[in-house]
CSV table of C-alpha atoms in Angstrom, one decimal:
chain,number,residue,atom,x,y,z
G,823,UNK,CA,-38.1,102.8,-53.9
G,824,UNK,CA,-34.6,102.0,-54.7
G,825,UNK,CA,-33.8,100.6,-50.9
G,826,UNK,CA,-36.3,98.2,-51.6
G,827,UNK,CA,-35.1,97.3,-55.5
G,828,UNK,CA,-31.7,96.8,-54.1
G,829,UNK,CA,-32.8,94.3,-51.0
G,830,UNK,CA,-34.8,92.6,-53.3
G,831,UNK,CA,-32.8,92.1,-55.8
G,832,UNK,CA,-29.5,91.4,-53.2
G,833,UNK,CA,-32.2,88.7,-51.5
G,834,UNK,CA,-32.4,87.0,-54.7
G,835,UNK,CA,-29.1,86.9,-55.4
G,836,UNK,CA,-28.6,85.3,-51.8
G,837,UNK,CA,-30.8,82.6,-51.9
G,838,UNK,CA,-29.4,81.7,-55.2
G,839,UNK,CA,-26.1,81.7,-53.9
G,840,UNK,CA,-27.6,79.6,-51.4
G,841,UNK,CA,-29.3,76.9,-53.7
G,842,UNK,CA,-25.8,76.1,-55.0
G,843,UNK,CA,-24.5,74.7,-51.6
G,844,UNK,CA,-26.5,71.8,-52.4
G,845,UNK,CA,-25.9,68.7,-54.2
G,846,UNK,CA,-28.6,67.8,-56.7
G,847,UNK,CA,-29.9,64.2,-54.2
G,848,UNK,CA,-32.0,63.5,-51.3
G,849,UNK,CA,-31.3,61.7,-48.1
G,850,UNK,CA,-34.2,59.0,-48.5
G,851,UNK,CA,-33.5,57.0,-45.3
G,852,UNK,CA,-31.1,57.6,-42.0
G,853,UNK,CA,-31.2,56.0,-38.8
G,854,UNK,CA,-29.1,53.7,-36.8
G,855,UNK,CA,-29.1,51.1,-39.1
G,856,UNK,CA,-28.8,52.1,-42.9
G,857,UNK,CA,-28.0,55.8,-44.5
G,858,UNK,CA,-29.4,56.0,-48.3
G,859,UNK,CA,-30.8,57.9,-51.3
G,860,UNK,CA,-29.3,59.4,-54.0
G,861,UNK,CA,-26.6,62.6,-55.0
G,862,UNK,CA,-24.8,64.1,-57.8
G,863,UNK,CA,-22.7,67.1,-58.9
G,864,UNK,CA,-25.2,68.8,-61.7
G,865,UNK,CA,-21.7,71.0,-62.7
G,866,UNK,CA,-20.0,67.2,-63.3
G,867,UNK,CA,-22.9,64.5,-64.0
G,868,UNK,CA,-20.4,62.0,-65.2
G,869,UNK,CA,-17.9,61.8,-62.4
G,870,UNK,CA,-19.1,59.0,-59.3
G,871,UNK,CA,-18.7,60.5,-56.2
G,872,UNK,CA,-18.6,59.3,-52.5
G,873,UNK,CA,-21.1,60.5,-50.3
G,874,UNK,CA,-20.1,61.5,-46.8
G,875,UNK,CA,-22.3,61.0,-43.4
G,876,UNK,CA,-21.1,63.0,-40.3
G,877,UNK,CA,-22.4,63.1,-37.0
G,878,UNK,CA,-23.2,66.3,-35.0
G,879,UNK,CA,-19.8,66.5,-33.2
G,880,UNK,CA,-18.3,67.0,-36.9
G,881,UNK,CA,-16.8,63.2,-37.2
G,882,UNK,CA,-17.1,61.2,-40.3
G,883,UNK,CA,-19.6,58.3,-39.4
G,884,UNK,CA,-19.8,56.5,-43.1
G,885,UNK,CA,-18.2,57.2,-46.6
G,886,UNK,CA,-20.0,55.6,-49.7
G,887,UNK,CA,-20.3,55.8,-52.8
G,888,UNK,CA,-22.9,57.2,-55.2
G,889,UNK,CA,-22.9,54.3,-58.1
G,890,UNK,CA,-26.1,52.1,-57.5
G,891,UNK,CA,-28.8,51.8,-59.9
G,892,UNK,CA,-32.1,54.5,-59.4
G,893,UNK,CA,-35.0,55.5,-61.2
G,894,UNK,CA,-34.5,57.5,-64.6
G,895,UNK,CA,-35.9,60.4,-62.5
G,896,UNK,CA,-32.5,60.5,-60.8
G,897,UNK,CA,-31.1,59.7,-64.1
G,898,UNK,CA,-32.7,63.0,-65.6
G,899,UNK,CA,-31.5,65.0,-62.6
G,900,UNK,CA,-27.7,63.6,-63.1
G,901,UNK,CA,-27.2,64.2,-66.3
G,902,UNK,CA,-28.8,61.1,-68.0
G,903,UNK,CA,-26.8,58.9,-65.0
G,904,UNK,CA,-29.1,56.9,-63.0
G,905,UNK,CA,-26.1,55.2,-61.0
G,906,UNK,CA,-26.3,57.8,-58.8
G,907,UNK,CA,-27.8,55.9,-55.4
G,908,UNK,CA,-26.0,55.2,-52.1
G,909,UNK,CA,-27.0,52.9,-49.6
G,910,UNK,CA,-25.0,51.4,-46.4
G,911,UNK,CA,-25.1,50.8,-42.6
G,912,UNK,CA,-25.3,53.9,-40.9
G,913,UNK,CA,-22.2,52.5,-38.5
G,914,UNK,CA,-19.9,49.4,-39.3
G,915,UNK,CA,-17.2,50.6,-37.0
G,916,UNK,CA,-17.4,48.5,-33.6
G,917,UNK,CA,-15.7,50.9,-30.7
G,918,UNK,CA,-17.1,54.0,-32.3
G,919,UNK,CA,-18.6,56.1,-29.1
G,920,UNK,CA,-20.9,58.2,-30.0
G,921,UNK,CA,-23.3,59.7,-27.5
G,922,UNK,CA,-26.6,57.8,-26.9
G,923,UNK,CA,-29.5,60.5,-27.7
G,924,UNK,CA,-31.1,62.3,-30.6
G,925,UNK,CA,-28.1,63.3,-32.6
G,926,UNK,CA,-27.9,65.6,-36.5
G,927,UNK,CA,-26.0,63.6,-39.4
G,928,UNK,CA,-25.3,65.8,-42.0
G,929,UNK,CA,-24.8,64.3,-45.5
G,930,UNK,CA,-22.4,65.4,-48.0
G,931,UNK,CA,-21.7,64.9,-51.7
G,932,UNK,CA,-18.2,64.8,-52.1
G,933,UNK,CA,-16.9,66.5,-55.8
G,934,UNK,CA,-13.9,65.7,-58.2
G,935,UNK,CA,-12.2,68.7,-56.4
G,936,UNK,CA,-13.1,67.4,-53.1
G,937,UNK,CA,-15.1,70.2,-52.2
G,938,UNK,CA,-18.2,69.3,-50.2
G,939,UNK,CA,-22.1,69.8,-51.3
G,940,UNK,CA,-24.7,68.9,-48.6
G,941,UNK,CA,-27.9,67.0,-50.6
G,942,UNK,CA,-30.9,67.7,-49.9
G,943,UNK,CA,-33.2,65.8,-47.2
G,944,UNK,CA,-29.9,66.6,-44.8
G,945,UNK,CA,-29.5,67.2,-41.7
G,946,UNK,CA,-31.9,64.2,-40.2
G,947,UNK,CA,-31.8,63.3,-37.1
G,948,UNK,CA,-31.5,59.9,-35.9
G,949,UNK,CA,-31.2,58.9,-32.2
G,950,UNK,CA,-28.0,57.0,-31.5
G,951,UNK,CA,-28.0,54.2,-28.8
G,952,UNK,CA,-29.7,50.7,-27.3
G,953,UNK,CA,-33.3,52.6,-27.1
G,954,UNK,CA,-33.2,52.9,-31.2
G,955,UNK,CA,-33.2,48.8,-31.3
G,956,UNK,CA,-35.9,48.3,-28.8
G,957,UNK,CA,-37.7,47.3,-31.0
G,958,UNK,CA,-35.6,48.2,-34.6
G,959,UNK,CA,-36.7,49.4,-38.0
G,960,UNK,CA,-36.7,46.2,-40.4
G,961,UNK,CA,-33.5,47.1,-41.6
G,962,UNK,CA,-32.0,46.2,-38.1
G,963,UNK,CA,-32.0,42.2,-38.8
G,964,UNK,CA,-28.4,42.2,-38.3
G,965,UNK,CA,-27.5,45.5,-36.1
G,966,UNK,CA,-23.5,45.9,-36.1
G,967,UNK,CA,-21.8,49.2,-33.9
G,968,UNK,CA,-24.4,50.6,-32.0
G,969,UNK,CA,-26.3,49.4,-29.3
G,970,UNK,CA,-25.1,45.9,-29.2
């Protein structure tokens, strides 16, 4: 009986351990040509963070920052701060070689101490290479990087 207290109460304490690896945000939208959605620090609603995309080989892809304008839903879940969006090309560097294929990006909410928080929705995986833009989502009108 007491085996069974203790695991229980030491898988609590894990998965609440756990929950506090995350951001408060969702990844909304990632693929070859745009990255968005929304994070935040709950610990430090006021402070603006960048966001941070990496691929699956651990480089950065994309660094924005989490300042547009979102729904007072997000607003209630950042501390009464709506400005809390992100949105951006998924890759804006031409020469970047990343392997064509179904790759993870991981998405990261960066803090004031520079600590990282991954936000919820993340990993995603989005499949690098020409085959992505044949045909594109609508948000490919103007592909840059990446299959050109």
């Amino acid at each position: 009986m007491k085996k069974s207290f203790f695991a229980a109460v030491g898988l609590v304490a894990a998965l609440g351990a756990a929950s506090n690896a995350f951001a408060a945000g969702n990844l909304e939208q990632a693929h070859i040509c745009v990255v968005s959605g929304w994070a935040c620090d709950e610990a430090d609603p006021s402070y603006t963070g960048s966001v941070l995309v990496y691929h699956s080989d651990g480089r950065l892809i994309r660094k924005l920052t989490a300042n547009h304008y979102r729904e007072p839903g997000v607003g209630a879940a950042c501390g009464g701060n709506s400005y809390r969006g992100f949105a951006g090309e998924l890759d804006t560097t031409p020469g970047q070689d990343f392997s064509d294929g179904y790759h993870n990006v991981r998405v990261y909410f960066e803090r004031r101490n520079g600590s990282l928080l991954e936000i919820g929705g993340s990993p995603r995986v989005v499949l690098f290479g020409p085959a992505q833009l044949s045909p594109g989502p609508n948000e490919c009108a103007n592909p840059r990087g990446w299959g050109n």
